[in-house]
Amino acid sequence: MSMMRRGVMVAMAVGALAACGGSEQPAAAQDSAPDAAMAATDTGAEAMPASEPAAPAGFDLAAVPVSDHTLGAFPFIALPTGYEAINEQTLNIARVPFWTGDRLENVEGKAYLATIQEQSGHTYSDLELERNVQHVIEQAGGVLVTDSAIAPDLLEGVSRDVRKNLVDGWGDVYNNPVQTYVIRGVDKTVWLHLCADSAGAGMIIVEAKPFEATASLLPADALKREIDANGKVAMQVNFAVDKADILPGSMPQIEQVANLLNNDPALKLSIDGHTDATGDAGHNQALSEARAKSVVAALVARGIDGGRLQARGLGQSEPVADNATEQGRAKNRRVELVRI
């Protein structure tokens, strides 16, 4: 059986090593154990029940050794000769559930998704692909977290939107085991998901990183000056990843918009949601509409008459910067207040 098929969770491996490293009882102590038990019986002492074996510990990222290997450019992994990636996507920030053998661990960061297939003239082999990926990860100081099937009940709990967004990289996780790897570097942690079958494979790579706020607070008077001069003003309101939930850190900006409207009772605004061009255009359109409605709802909750507001989603149709750069995409993910 290959190493890829014998993968076990890192935390379980660490526990097993610790167990093997325990000191051995001296022979005299072992020999005296039956006598001690008999003595307890003779004196009428109640025998202690055997303790239950401890349940296996779940995966613990902190138990993964830190690698000092230098990684190359994202997405870090070069495919073996004879294989190519199709349906590639790179998402500046995404939330991806990685299977650890005991749970789905949501990892946020920059994500790469692709379907892997053989190149013309090469015979596809899932074993060849898996062994090559294993070799690359081990060379980078990474470890195999698990090689096992995702629990069906956990798969059922993954939302339809997440399944749709991951379809090109997830592979056939319903009928095949998943290999999950982690490279815990000094400055970054990289997760890799591989699900291979007899016809191809899905691969997801995420460079985990903490959320970085890009929004800055515009006070009510600054909002008014921009609207008076240009008829609109753009704000970088922060939302939960791929959702319409406004993050708490952006609520002060919503308060300033409410102040603007309270200070000018005649002002009516269209709240326009915009996204970058990453991912599916239809999904981006729906997401921008939902986010615009969330801002309207937050303003109404602060006493603003809903009749003075309208919500519009414009998706990725009106970029203000280059979607080919991370900085440009950040500018394109915005909410605009437009005077109506």
Short mmCIF file of C-alpha atoms in Angstrom, two decimals:
data_model
loop_
_atom_site.label_atom_id
_atom_site.label_comp_id
_atom_site.label_asym_id
_atom_site.label_seq_id
_atom_site.Cartn_x
_atom_site.Cartn_y
_atom_site.Cartn_z
CA MET A 1 0.00 0.00 0.00
CA SER A 2 1.46 3.43 -0.96
CA MET A 3 2.34 6.12 1.54
CA MET A 4 -0.45 8.25 0.12
CA ARG A 5 -2.97 5.57 1.08
CA ARG A 6 -1.53 5.13 4.55
CA GLY A 7 -1.82 8.80 5.48
CA VAL A 8 -2.94 9.50 9.01
CA MET A 9 -3.76 12.70 10.78
CA VAL A 10 -0.73 14.55 12.06
CA ALA A 11 -2.09 14.90 15.57
CA MET A 12 -2.72 11.16 15.75
CA ALA A 13 0.82 10.47 14.49
CA VAL A 14 2.27 12.76 17.16
CA GLY A 15 0.22 10.97 19.81
CA ALA A 16 1.41 7.59 18.57
CA LEU A 17 5.05 8.66 18.71
CA ALA A 18 4.58 9.92 22.26
CA ALA A 19 3.07 6.59 23.25
CA CYS A 20 5.97 4.69 21.74
CA GLY A 21 8.43 6.88 23.59
CA GLY A 22 7.10 6.05 27.06
CA SER A 23 9.48 4.32 29.51
CA GLU A 24 9.21 0.54 29.84
CA GLN A 25 8.29 -0.97 33.22
CA PRO A 26 11.08 -2.85 34.99
CA ALA A 27 10.59 -6.62 35.00
CA ALA A 28 10.18 -6.68 38.78
CA ALA A 29 7.34 -4.24 38.63
CA GLN A 30 5.66 -6.31 35.93
CA ASP A 31 6.07 -9.52 37.95
CA SER A 32 4.57 -7.97 41.07
CA ALA A 33 1.37 -6.86 39.35
CA PRO A 34 -0.49 -10.21 39.77
CA ASP A 35 0.55 -10.40 43.47
CA ALA A 36 -0.75 -6.88 44.06
CA ALA A 37 -4.09 -7.79 42.49
CA MET A 38 -4.34 -10.93 44.64
CA ALA A 39 -3.53 -8.93 47.76
CA ALA A 40 -6.36 -6.55 47.00
CA THR A 41 -8.73 -9.49 46.63
CA ASP A 42 -7.56 -11.10 49.87
CA THR A 43 -8.10 -7.96 51.92
CA GLY A 44 -11.54 -7.34 50.44
CA ALA A 45 -10.46 -4.15 48.64
CA GLU A 46 -12.66 -3.31 45.67
CA ALA A 47 -10.91 -3.69 42.35
CA MET A 48 -10.69 -0.45 40.33
CA PRO A 49 -12.33 -0.63 36.91
CA ALA A 50 -10.03 -0.34 33.93
CA SER A 51 -9.92 3.20 32.55
CA GLU A 52 -11.47 3.82 29.13
CA PRO A 53 -8.95 4.41 26.34
CA ALA A 54 -8.64 8.10 25.45
CA ALA A 55 -10.39 9.18 22.26
CA PRO A 56 -8.02 10.11 19.42
CA ALA A 57 -7.19 13.80 19.42
CA GLY A 58 -8.41 15.86 16.46
CA PHE A 59 -6.07 17.55 14.03
CA ASP A 60 -4.04 20.35 15.62
CA LEU A 61 -2.23 22.75 13.30
CA ALA A 62 0.09 23.72 16.14
CA ALA A 63 1.44 20.14 16.14
CA VAL A 64 2.62 20.43 12.52
CA PRO A 65 6.38 21.05 12.35
CA VAL A 66 7.39 24.49 11.07
CA SER A 67 9.17 24.32 7.73
CA ASP A 68 12.07 26.66 6.96
CA HIS A 69 11.94 25.92 3.23
CA THR A 70 11.44 28.93 0.95
CA LEU A 71 8.36 28.62 -1.24
CA GLY A 72 8.21 30.04 -4.72
CA ALA A 73 5.45 32.11 -6.26
CA PHE A 74 1.80 31.34 -5.55
CA PRO A 75 0.33 28.72 -6.06
CA PHE A 76 3.68 27.11 -5.16
CA ILE A 77 3.06 23.70 -6.81
CA ALA A 78 4.30 22.69 -10.27
CA LEU A 79 2.43 19.83 -11.90
CA PRO A 80 4.38 16.72 -12.98
CA THR A 81 5.32 16.16 -16.60
CA GLY A 82 2.35 14.95 -18.65
CA TYR A 83 -0.33 16.77 -16.63
CA GLU A 84 -2.07 20.12 -17.08
CA ALA A 85 -4.53 22.32 -15.22
CA ILE A 86 -7.83 23.42 -16.74
CA ASN A 87 -10.68 25.55 -15.38
CA GLU A 88 -8.15 27.48 -13.29
CA GLN A 89 -9.31 30.16 -10.86
CA THR A 90 -7.37 32.40 -8.50
CA LEU A 91 -9.43 34.09 -5.78
CA ASN A 92 -7.83 36.93 -3.85
CA ILE A 93 -9.67 35.85 -0.73
CA ALA A 94 -11.93 32.87 -0.21
CA ARG A 95 -13.08 30.55 2.54
CA VAL A 96 -12.36 26.89 1.76
CA PRO A 97 -13.34 23.91 3.96
CA PHE A 98 -10.37 21.51 4.21
CA TRP A 99 -10.92 17.95 5.41
CA THR A 100 -8.66 17.08 8.35
CA GLY A 101 -9.94 13.55 8.96
CA ASP A 102 -12.13 14.61 11.87
CA ARG A 103 -13.73 17.86 10.68
CA LEU A 104 -13.94 20.41 7.89
CA GLU A 105 -11.58 23.26 8.79
CA ASN A 106 -12.54 26.58 7.19
CA VAL A 107 -9.40 28.27 5.90
CA GLU A 108 -9.43 31.84 4.59
CA GLY A 109 -6.86 33.28 2.23
CA LYS A 110 -5.75 33.49 -1.37
CA ALA A 111 -7.03 30.43 -3.22
CA TYR A 112 -6.13 28.57 -6.41
CA LEU A 113 -8.58 26.04 -7.87
CA ALA A 114 -8.10 23.79 -10.88
CA THR A 115 -9.08 20.52 -12.50
CA ILE A 116 -6.07 18.33 -13.34
CA GLN A 117 -5.98 16.12 -16.43
CA GLU A 118 -3.42 14.37 -18.61
CA GLN A 119 -1.78 16.13 -21.53
CA SER A 120 -2.15 14.77 -25.02
CA GLY A 121 0.00 11.69 -25.50
CA HIS A 122 0.28 10.92 -21.78
CA THR A 123 -1.62 8.20 -19.94
CA TYR A 124 -3.38 9.47 -16.83
CA SER A 125 -2.55 7.77 -13.53
CA ASP A 126 -4.05 8.92 -10.24
CA LEU A 127 -1.23 7.15 -8.39
CA GLU A 128 1.42 8.96 -10.43
CA LEU A 129 -0.23 12.31 -9.77
CA GLU A 130 -0.65 11.65 -6.05
CA ARG A 131 2.95 10.49 -5.60
CA ASN A 132 4.28 13.57 -7.37
CA VAL A 133 2.19 15.92 -5.24
CA GLN A 134 3.31 14.06 -2.13
CA HIS A 135 6.95 14.42 -3.18
CA VAL A 136 6.64 18.16 -3.78
CA ILE A 137 4.92 18.76 -0.44
CA GLU A 138 7.49 16.71 1.47
CA GLN A 139 10.32 18.54 -0.28
CA ALA A 140 8.78 21.80 1.00
CA GLY A 141 8.62 20.48 4.55
CA GLY A 142 4.88 19.85 4.49
CA VAL A 143 2.92 16.94 5.90
CA LEU A 144 -0.03 14.77 4.94
CA VAL A 145 -2.92 15.58 7.27
CA THR A 146 -5.28 12.88 6.03
CA ASP A 147 -5.99 10.51 3.16
CA SER A 148 -9.60 9.56 3.73
CA ALA A 149 -13.18 10.15 2.62
CA ILE A 150 -15.03 13.18 3.91
CA ALA A 151 -17.83 12.14 6.27
CA PRO A 152 -21.13 12.23 4.30
CA ASP A 153 -22.96 14.18 7.00
CA LEU A 154 -20.30 16.90 6.88
CA LEU A 155 -20.56 17.09 3.09
CA GLU A 156 -24.31 17.55 3.42
CA GLY A 157 -23.66 20.49 5.75
CA VAL A 158 -21.59 22.41 3.19
CA SER A 159 -23.72 25.17 1.69
CA ARG A 160 -24.74 25.04 -1.95
CA ASP A 161 -22.90 28.31 -2.68
CA VAL A 162 -19.63 26.93 -1.33
CA ARG A 163 -20.01 23.69 -3.31
CA LYS A 164 -20.70 25.69 -6.46
CA ASN A 165 -17.70 27.97 -5.97
CA LEU A 166 -15.34 25.04 -5.35
CA VAL A 167 -16.59 22.72 -8.09
CA ASP A 168 -13.50 23.04 -10.33
CA GLY A 169 -11.05 22.28 -7.56
CA TRP A 170 -12.92 19.98 -5.20
CA GLY A 171 -13.11 16.94 -7.46
CA ASP A 172 -15.49 14.04 -6.86
CA VAL A 173 -15.34 14.16 -3.06
CA TYR A 174 -18.60 12.22 -2.85
CA ASN A 175 -17.07 9.02 -4.22
CA ASN A 176 -13.33 9.30 -3.60
CA PRO A 177 -10.94 9.89 -0.70
CA VAL A 178 -9.31 13.28 -0.20
CA GLN A 179 -5.69 14.02 0.51
CA THR A 180 -5.08 17.14 2.56
CA TYR A 181 -1.59 18.55 3.06
CA VAL A 182 -0.28 21.44 5.14
CA ILE A 183 2.97 23.36 4.84
CA ARG A 184 3.38 25.38 8.01
CA GLY A 185 6.01 27.93 7.03
CA VAL A 186 7.68 30.64 9.06
CA ASP A 187 5.73 33.41 7.34
CA LYS A 188 2.76 31.60 5.81
CA THR A 189 0.67 28.44 6.07
CA VAL A 190 -0.29 26.66 2.85
CA TRP A 191 -3.10 24.10 2.61
CA LEU A 192 -3.51 21.74 -0.34
CA HIS A 193 -6.55 19.60 -1.20
CA LEU A 194 -6.27 16.84 -3.80
CA CYS A 195 -9.11 14.51 -4.81
CA ALA A 196 -8.14 12.17 -7.63
CA ASP A 197 -10.12 9.48 -9.41
CA SER A 198 -9.49 7.34 -12.46
CA ALA A 199 -10.26 10.17 -14.89
CA GLY A 200 -8.83 13.34 -13.32
CA ALA A 201 -8.41 15.30 -10.12
CA GLY A 202 -9.48 18.42 -8.33
CA MET A 203 -6.87 20.57 -6.61
CA ILE A 204 -7.23 23.53 -4.25
CA ILE A 205 -4.33 25.47 -2.76
CA VAL A 206 -4.87 28.18 -0.15
CA GLU A 207 -2.29 30.52 1.29
CA ALA A 208 -3.90 31.20 4.64
CA LYS A 209 -3.73 34.78 5.86
CA PRO A 210 -5.64 36.90 8.35
CA PHE A 211 -8.26 39.32 7.06
CA GLU A 212 -6.85 42.77 6.32
CA ALA A 213 -9.31 45.64 6.47
CA THR A 214 -9.20 47.95 3.45
CA ALA A 215 -11.98 50.31 4.48
CA SER A 216 -11.24 53.75 5.89
CA LEU A 217 -13.78 55.90 7.69
CA LEU A 218 -15.26 58.82 5.75
CA PRO A 219 -17.06 61.22 8.11
CA ALA A 220 -20.45 62.66 7.18
CA ASP A 221 -19.04 66.01 6.06
CA ALA A 222 -16.56 64.33 3.71
CA LEU A 223 -19.36 62.19 2.27
CA LYS A 224 -21.44 65.34 1.66
CA ARG A 225 -18.58 67.16 -0.09
CA GLU A 226 -18.03 64.25 -2.49
CA ILE A 227 -21.74 63.89 -3.26
CA ASP A 228 -22.16 67.65 -3.78
CA ALA A 229 -19.16 67.72 -6.13
CA ASN A 230 -19.61 64.46 -8.05
CA GLY A 231 -23.11 63.18 -7.27
CA LYS A 232 -21.68 60.05 -5.64
CA VAL A 233 -19.03 58.78 -3.26
CA ALA A 234 -17.38 55.35 -2.99
CA MET A 235 -16.67 53.49 0.26
CA GLN A 236 -14.87 50.22 0.93
CA VAL A 237 -17.35 48.61 3.34
CA ASN A 238 -16.04 45.25 4.58
CA PHE A 239 -18.31 42.20 4.34
CA ALA A 240 -17.89 38.60 5.43
CA VAL A 241 -16.14 36.51 2.76
CA ASP A 242 -18.55 35.76 -0.09
CA LYS A 243 -21.48 36.95 2.03
CA ALA A 244 -23.60 40.06 2.53
CA ASP A 245 -22.97 40.34 6.29
CA ILE A 246 -21.41 43.71 7.16
CA LEU A 247 -18.41 43.19 9.42
CA PRO A 248 -18.50 45.01 12.78
CA GLY A 249 -15.48 47.12 11.85
CA SER A 250 -17.50 48.82 9.09
CA MET A 251 -20.44 49.80 11.30
CA PRO A 252 -18.88 53.21 12.16
CA GLN A 253 -18.98 53.99 8.42
CA ILE A 254 -22.66 53.04 8.29
CA GLU A 255 -23.24 55.43 11.22
CA GLN A 256 -21.61 58.25 9.24
CA VAL A 257 -23.92 57.58 6.28
CA ALA A 258 -26.89 57.72 8.66
CA ASN A 259 -25.56 61.05 10.00
CA LEU A 260 -25.30 62.35 6.43
CA LEU A 261 -28.94 61.50 5.76
CA ASN A 262 -30.13 62.88 9.09
CA ASN A 263 -28.30 66.18 8.41
CA ASP A 264 -29.89 66.53 4.96
CA PRO A 265 -33.54 65.36 5.12
CA ALA A 266 -34.05 66.07 1.39
CA LEU A 267 -31.22 63.76 0.31
CA LYS A 268 -32.13 60.46 -1.33
CA LEU A 269 -29.52 57.83 -2.14
CA SER A 270 -29.06 54.78 -4.30
CA ILE A 271 -26.82 52.28 -2.52
CA ASP A 272 -24.87 50.59 -5.31
CA GLY A 273 -22.91 47.41 -4.66
CA HIS A 274 -19.86 46.54 -6.79
CA THR A 275 -17.51 43.52 -6.89
CA ASP A 276 -14.23 42.69 -8.57
CA ALA A 277 -14.13 40.36 -11.59
CA THR A 278 -12.98 37.28 -9.67
CA GLY A 279 -15.25 34.27 -10.10
CA ASP A 280 -18.58 33.85 -11.84
CA ALA A 281 -20.23 37.05 -13.13
CA GLY A 282 -23.73 35.87 -12.19
CA HIS A 283 -22.62 35.07 -8.66
CA ASN A 284 -20.94 38.48 -8.37
CA GLN A 285 -24.13 40.19 -9.55
CA ALA A 286 -26.24 38.45 -6.91
CA LEU A 287 -23.63 39.12 -4.22
CA SER A 288 -23.49 42.84 -5.04
CA GLU A 289 -27.29 43.09 -4.83
CA ALA A 290 -27.36 41.33 -1.47
CA ARG A 291 -24.64 43.59 -0.08
CA ALA A 292 -26.41 46.75 -1.25
CA LYS A 293 -29.59 45.54 0.46
CA SER A 294 -27.62 44.86 3.65
CA VAL A 295 -26.43 48.48 3.74
CA VAL A 296 -29.97 49.75 3.17
CA ALA A 297 -31.26 47.50 5.95
CA ALA A 298 -28.54 48.76 8.32
CA LEU A 299 -29.51 52.39 7.60
CA VAL A 300 -33.22 51.69 8.08
CA ALA A 301 -32.37 50.02 11.40
CA ARG A 302 -30.82 53.36 12.39
CA GLY A 303 -34.02 55.27 11.77
CA ILE A 304 -33.58 56.29 8.12
CA ASP A 305 -36.79 56.24 6.08
CA GLY A 306 -36.54 53.38 3.59
CA GLY A 307 -38.36 55.52 1.02
CA ARG A 308 -35.23 57.65 0.72
CA LEU A 309 -33.09 54.67 -0.24
CA GLN A 310 -32.82 52.14 -3.04
CA ALA A 311 -30.45 49.19 -3.42
CA ARG A 312 -28.77 48.25 -6.69
CA GLY A 313 -26.29 45.52 -7.48
CA LEU A 314 -23.94 46.17 -10.39
CA GLY A 315 -21.65 43.19 -9.92
CA GLN A 316 -18.38 43.48 -11.82
CA SER A 317 -19.80 45.63 -14.62
CA GLU A 318 -18.32 49.01 -13.55
CA PRO A 319 -14.69 48.58 -12.45
CA VAL A 320 -12.72 51.65 -11.40
CA ALA A 321 -9.33 49.89 -11.39
CA ASP A 322 -7.45 47.04 -13.05
CA ASN A 323 -8.86 43.65 -11.99
CA ALA A 324 -5.51 42.06 -12.89
CA THR A 325 -3.89 43.42 -9.72
CA GLU A 326 -4.74 42.83 -6.07
CA GLN A 327 -4.84 46.57 -5.39
CA GLY A 328 -7.19 47.12 -8.31
CA ARG A 329 -9.56 44.37 -7.19
CA ALA A 330 -9.68 45.90 -3.70
CA LYS A 331 -10.80 49.23 -5.19
CA ASN A 332 -13.45 47.53 -7.31
CA ARG A 333 -15.02 45.87 -4.24
CA ARG A 334 -16.92 48.92 -3.04
CA VAL A 335 -20.23 50.47 -2.11
CA GLU A 336 -21.21 53.73 -3.78
CA LEU A 337 -23.70 56.29 -2.48
CA VAL A 338 -25.33 57.90 -5.53
CA ARG A 339 -27.65 60.91 -5.24
CA ILE A 340 -31.09 60.32 -6.81
#
